[in-house]
Short mmCIF file of C-alpha atoms in Angstrom, two decimals:
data_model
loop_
_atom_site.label_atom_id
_atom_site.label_comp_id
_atom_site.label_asym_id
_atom_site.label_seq_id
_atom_site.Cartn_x
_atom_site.Cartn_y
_atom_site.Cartn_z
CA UNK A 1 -39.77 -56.55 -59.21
CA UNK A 2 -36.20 -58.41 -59.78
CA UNK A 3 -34.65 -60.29 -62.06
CA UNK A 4 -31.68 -62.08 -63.34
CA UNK A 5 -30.22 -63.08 -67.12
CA UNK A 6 -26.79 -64.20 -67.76
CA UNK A 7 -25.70 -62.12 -71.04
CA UNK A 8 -23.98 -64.75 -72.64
CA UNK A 9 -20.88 -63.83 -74.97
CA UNK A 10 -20.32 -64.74 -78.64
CA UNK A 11 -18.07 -65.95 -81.31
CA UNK A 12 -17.61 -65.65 -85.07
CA UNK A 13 -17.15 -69.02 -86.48
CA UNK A 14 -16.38 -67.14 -89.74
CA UNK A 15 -16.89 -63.35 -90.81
CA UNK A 16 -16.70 -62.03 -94.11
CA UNK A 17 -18.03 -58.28 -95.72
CA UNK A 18 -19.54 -58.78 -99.04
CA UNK A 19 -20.91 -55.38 -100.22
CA UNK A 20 -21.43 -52.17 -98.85
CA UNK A 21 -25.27 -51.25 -98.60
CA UNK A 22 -27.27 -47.99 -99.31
CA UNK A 23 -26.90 -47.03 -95.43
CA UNK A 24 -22.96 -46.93 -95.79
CA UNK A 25 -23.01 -50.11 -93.76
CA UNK A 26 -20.92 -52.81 -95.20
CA UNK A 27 -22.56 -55.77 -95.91
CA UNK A 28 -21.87 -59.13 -93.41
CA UNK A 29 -22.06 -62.51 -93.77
CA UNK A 30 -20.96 -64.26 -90.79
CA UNK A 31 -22.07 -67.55 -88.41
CA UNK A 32 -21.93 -66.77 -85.09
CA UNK A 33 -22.04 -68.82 -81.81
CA UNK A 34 -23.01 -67.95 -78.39
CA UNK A 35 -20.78 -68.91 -75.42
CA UNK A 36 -20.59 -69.70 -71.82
CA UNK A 37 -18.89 -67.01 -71.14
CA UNK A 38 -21.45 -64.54 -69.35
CA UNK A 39 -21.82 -60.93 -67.70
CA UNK A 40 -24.53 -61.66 -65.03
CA UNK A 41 -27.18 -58.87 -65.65
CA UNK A 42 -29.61 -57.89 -62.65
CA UNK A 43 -32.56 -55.65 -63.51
CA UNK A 44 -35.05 -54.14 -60.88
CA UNK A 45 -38.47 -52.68 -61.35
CA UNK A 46 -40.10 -50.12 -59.13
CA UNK A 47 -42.73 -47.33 -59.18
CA UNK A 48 -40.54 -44.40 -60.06
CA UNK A 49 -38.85 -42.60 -62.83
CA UNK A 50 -35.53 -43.11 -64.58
CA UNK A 51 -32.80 -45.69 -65.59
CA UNK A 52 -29.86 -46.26 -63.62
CA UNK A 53 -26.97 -48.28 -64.45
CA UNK A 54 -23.81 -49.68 -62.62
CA UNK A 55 -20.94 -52.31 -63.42
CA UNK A 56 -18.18 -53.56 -61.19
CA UNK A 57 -15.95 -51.74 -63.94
CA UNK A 58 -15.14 -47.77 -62.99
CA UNK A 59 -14.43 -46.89 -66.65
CA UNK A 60 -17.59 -48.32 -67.90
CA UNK A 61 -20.50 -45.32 -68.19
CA UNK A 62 -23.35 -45.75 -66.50
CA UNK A 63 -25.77 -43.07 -68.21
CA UNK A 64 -27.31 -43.47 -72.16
CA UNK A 65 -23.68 -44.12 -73.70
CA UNK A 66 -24.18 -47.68 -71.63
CA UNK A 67 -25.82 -50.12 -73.92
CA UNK A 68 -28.05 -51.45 -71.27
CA UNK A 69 -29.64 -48.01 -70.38
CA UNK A 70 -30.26 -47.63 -74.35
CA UNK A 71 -31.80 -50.98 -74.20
CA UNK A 72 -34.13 -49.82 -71.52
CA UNK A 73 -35.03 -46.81 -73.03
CA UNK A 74 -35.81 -48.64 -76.37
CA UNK A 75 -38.02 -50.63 -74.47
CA UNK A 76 -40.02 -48.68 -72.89
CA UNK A 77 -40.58 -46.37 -76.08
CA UNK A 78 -41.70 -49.48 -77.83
CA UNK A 79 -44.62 -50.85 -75.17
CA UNK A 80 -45.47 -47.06 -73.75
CA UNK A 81 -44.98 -48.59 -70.08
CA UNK A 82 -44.18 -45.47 -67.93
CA UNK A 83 -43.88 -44.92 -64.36
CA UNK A 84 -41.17 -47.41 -63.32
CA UNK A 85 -37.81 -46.56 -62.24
CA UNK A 86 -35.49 -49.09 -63.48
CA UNK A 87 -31.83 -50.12 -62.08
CA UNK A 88 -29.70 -52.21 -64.07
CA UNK A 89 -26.39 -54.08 -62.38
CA UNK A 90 -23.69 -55.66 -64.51
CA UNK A 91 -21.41 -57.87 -63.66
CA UNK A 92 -18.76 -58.02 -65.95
CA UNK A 93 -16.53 -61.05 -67.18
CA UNK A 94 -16.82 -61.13 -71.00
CA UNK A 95 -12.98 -58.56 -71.48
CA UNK A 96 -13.98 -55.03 -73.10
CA UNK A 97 -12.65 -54.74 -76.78
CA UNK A 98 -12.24 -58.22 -77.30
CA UNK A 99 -14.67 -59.02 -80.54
CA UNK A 100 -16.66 -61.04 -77.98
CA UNK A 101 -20.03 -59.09 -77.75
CA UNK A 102 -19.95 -58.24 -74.24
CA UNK A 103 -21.99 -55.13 -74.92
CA UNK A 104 -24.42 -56.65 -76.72
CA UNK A 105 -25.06 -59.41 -74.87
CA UNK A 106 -25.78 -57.28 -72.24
CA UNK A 107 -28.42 -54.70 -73.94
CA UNK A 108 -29.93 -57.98 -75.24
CA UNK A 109 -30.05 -59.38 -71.47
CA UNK A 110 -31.66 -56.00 -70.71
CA UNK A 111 -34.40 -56.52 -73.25
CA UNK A 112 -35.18 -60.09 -71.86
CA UNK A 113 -35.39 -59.41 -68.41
CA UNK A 114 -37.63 -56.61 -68.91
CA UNK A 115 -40.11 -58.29 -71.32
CA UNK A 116 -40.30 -60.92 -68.34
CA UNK A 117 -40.81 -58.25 -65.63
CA UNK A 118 -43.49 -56.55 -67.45
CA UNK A 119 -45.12 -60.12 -68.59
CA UNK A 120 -43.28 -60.58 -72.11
CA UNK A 121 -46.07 -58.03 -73.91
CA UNK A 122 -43.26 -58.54 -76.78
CA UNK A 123 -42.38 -61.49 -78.87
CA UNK A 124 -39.00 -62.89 -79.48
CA UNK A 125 -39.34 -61.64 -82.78
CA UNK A 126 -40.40 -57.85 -81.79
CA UNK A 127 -37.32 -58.13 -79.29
CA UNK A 128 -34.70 -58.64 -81.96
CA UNK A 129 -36.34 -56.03 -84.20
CA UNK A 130 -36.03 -53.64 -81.01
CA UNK A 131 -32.49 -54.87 -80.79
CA UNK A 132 -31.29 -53.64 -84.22
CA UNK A 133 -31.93 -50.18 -82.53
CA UNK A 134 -29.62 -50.67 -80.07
CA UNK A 135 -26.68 -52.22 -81.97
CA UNK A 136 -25.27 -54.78 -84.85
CA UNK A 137 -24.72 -57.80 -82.98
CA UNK A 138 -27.67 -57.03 -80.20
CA UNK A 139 -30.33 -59.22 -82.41
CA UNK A 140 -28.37 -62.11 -82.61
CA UNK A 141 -27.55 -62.06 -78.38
CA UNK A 142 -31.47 -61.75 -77.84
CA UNK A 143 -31.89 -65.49 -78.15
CA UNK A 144 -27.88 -66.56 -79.08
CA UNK A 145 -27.35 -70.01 -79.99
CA UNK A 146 -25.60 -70.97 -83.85
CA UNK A 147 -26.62 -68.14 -86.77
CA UNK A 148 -25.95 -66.73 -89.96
CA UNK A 149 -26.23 -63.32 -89.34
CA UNK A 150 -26.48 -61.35 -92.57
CA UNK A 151 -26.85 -57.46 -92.94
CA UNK A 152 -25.31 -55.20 -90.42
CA UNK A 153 -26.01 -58.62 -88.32
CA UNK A 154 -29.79 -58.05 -87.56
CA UNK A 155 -30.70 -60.70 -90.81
CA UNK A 156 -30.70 -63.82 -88.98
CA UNK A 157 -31.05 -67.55 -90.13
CA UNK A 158 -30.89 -70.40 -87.28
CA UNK A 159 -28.76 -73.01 -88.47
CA UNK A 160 -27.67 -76.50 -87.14
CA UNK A 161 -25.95 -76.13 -83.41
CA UNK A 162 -22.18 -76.71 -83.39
CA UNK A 163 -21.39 -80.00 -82.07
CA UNK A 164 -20.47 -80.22 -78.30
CA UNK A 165 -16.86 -79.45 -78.04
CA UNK A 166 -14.34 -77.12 -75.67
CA UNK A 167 -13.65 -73.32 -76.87
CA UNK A 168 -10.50 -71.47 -75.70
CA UNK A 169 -10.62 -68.06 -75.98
CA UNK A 170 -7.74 -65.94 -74.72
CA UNK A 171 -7.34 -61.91 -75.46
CA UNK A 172 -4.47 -60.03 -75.92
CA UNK A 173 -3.36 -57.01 -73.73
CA UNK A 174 -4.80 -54.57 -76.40
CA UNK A 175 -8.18 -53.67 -77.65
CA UNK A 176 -9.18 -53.08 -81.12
CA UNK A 177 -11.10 -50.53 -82.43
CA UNK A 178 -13.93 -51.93 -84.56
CA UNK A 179 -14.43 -48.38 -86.44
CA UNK A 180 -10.40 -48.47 -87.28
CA UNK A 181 -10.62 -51.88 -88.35
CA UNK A 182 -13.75 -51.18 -90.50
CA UNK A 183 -11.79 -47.97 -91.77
CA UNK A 184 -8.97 -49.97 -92.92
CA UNK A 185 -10.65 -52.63 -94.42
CA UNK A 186 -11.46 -52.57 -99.13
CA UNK A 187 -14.43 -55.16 -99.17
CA UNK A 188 -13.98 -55.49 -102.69
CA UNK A 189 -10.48 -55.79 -102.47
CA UNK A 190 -10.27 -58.81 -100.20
CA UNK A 191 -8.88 -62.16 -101.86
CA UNK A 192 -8.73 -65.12 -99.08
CA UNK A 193 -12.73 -65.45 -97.77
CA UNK A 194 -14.44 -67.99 -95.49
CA UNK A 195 -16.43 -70.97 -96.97
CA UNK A 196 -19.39 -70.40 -95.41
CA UNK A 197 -21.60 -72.70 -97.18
CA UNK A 198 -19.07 -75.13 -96.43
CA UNK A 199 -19.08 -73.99 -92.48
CA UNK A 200 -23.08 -74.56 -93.00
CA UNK A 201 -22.73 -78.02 -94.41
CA UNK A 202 -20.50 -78.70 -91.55
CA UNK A 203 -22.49 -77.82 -88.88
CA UNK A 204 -25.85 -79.70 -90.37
CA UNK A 205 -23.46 -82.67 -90.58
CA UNK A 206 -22.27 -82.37 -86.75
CA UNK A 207 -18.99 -82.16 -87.71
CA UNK A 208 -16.60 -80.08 -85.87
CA UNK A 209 -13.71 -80.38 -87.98
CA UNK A 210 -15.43 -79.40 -90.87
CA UNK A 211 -16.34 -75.92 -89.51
CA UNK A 212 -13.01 -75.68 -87.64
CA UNK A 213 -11.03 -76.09 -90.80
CA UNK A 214 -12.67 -73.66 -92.65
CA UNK A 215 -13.22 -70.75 -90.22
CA UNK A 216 -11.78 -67.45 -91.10
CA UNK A 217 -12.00 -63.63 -90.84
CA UNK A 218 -11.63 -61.18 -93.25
CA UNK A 219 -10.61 -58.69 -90.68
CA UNK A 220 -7.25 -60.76 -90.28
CA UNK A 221 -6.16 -59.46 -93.47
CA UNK A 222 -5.96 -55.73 -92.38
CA UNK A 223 -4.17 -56.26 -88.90
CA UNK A 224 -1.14 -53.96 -88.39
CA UNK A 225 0.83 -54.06 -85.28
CA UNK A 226 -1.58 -56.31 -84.15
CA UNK A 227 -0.98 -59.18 -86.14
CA UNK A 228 2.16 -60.95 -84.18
CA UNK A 229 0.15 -61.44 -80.93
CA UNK A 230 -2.99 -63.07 -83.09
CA UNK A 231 -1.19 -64.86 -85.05
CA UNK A 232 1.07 -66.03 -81.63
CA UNK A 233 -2.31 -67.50 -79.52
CA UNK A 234 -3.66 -68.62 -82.69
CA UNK A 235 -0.21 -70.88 -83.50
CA UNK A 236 -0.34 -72.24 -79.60
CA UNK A 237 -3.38 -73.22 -79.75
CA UNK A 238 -3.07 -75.17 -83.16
CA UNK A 239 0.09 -76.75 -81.37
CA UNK A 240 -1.81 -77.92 -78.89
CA UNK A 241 -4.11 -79.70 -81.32
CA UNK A 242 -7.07 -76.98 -81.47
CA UNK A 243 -9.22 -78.20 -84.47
CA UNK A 244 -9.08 -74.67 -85.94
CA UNK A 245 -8.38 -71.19 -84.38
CA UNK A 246 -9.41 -67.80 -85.70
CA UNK A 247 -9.53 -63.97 -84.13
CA UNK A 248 -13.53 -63.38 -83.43
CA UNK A 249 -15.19 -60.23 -84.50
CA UNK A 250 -13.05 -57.16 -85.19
CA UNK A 251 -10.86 -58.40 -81.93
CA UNK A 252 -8.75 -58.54 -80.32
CA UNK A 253 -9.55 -62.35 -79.00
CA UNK A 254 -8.57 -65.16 -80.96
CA UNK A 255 -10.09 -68.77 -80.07
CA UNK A 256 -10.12 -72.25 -80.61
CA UNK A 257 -11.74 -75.69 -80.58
CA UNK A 258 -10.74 -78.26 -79.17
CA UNK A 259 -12.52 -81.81 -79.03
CA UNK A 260 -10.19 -82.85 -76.60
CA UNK A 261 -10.24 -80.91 -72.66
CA UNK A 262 -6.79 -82.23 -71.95
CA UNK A 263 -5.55 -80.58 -75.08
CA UNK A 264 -7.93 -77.48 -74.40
CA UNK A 265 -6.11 -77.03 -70.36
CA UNK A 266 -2.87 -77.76 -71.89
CA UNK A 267 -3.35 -74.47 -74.16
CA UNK A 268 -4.82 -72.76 -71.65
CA UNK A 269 -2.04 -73.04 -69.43
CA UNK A 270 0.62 -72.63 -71.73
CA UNK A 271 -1.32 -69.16 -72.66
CA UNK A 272 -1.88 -67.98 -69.49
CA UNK A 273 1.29 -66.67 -68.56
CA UNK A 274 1.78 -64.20 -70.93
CA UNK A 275 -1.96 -63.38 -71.80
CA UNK A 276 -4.05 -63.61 -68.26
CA UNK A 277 -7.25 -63.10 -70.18
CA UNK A 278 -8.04 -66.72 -70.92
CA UNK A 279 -11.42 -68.39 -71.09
CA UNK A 280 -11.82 -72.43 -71.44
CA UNK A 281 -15.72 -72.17 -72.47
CA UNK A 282 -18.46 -74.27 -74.01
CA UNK A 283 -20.92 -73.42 -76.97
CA UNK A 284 -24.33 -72.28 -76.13
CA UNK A 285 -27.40 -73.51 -77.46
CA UNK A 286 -30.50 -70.96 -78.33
CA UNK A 287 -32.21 -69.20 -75.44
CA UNK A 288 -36.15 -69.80 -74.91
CA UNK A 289 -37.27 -66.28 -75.26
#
């Protein structure tokens, strides 16, 4: 048995940290979108033992530290199905260390395709509660679309879709290290926060320019050497008339959007030069588990 998901990546139209829980998690409040932007994720079933896992990337493991393998394995615990041998092939385009979910997207992929090889025995539901297992942002990428994502990001509310528009998302040469960035970050500290209820109101309305204007990350605050290549993309891409441009999850990626494609190539091109890791994408809408 074979099949095939596309492990769509994400975006945070806002983030912001507003308490630390009992876990020693901090608290998140964040609306998240999912992209076109995909890893294509084949998964094959066959009478056997063991779960084997291989990406077009050579520094990428391919045992249990692989996200997709822990997905597997958190599977099969969960329904008791034994006796299959099960190979898992990634194709990767979301960039590594980018704040885009690339990981997640694909455990979540993993999850999908092997509810639907084994005859979805699990709801959509049961598959997000498996995700939290697996990782913060894996819940959310089980079914994607536009969320509030609340928690470590495994409390999720649908909310309205962002309006159709054109998302340019372009990475820096650097990765970020989401534990440093937690590490540096005071939650009760921080002073400039997204309006989320606002970004909400926004996207029940339909209007882009209402979310775009009001999109921010807390994590901005805390950038160190970092900061002069964010704040560099996110400047172009204003100049070439983005509606509103922000740096997504801990990074490194910043994006925009744009209601205009002309405007969204012209950015694209005047990025691409100096940062090769650019992406001219579309929003996602939620995925039929």
């Amino acid at each position: 048995m074979v099949t095939a998901e596309k492990a769509y990546g994400k975006i945070n139209l806002s983030i912001d940290i507003v308490g630390k829980m009992e876990d020693g998690y901090h608290a998140m409040r964040m609306v998240m979108q999912s992209v076109s932007l995909c890893d294509d994720v084949t998964v094959r079933v066959t009478p056997g033992e063991g779960i084997a896992v291989k990406t077009n990337l050579r520094y990428l493991p391919n045992d249990a530290r692989n996200i997709a393998a822990r997905a597997a394995a958190v599977f099969y615990e969960a329904t008791g199905i034994t006796g299959c041998r099960t190979e898992i092939d990634i194709k990767k385009r979301i960039p590594v260390g980018a704040g885009l979910g690339g990981g997640s997207a694909d455990g979540a992929a993993v999850l999908r395709a092997l509810n639907r090889l084994h005859n979805t025995p699990l709801t959509a539901k049961k598959l997000e509660s498996l995700a939290e297992k697996i990782g913060s942002d894996v819940p959310f990428c089980v079914r994607g679309g536009t969320a509030l994502a609340e928690g470590r990001g495994e409390k999720l509310t649908e909310v309205s879709p962002l309006p159709d528009c054109f998302i340019l998302i372009c990475k820096p040469i650097f990765s970020i290290s989401t534990p440093e960035l937690f590490s540096r970050i005071q939650w009760d500290k921080i002073q400039l926060r997204p309006d989320t209820e606002g970004i909400l109101r926004a996207l029940h309305e339909g209007s882009l320019s209402g979310v775009a204007r009001r999109m921010y990350n807390v994590f901005e605050d805390v950038l160190t050497k970092e900061r002069d290549d964010v704040e560099t993309i996110r400047d172009t891409l204003l100049d070439y008339h983005a509606q509103g441009a922000v740096m997504t999850g801990t990074g490194s990626a910043v994006f925009g959007l744009f209601d205009d494609e002309n405007a969204a190539k012209g950015a694209f091109s005047a990025l691409k030069a100096t940062y090769p890791e650019c992406y001219l994408v579309t929003p996602v809408r939620k995925l039929d588990v």
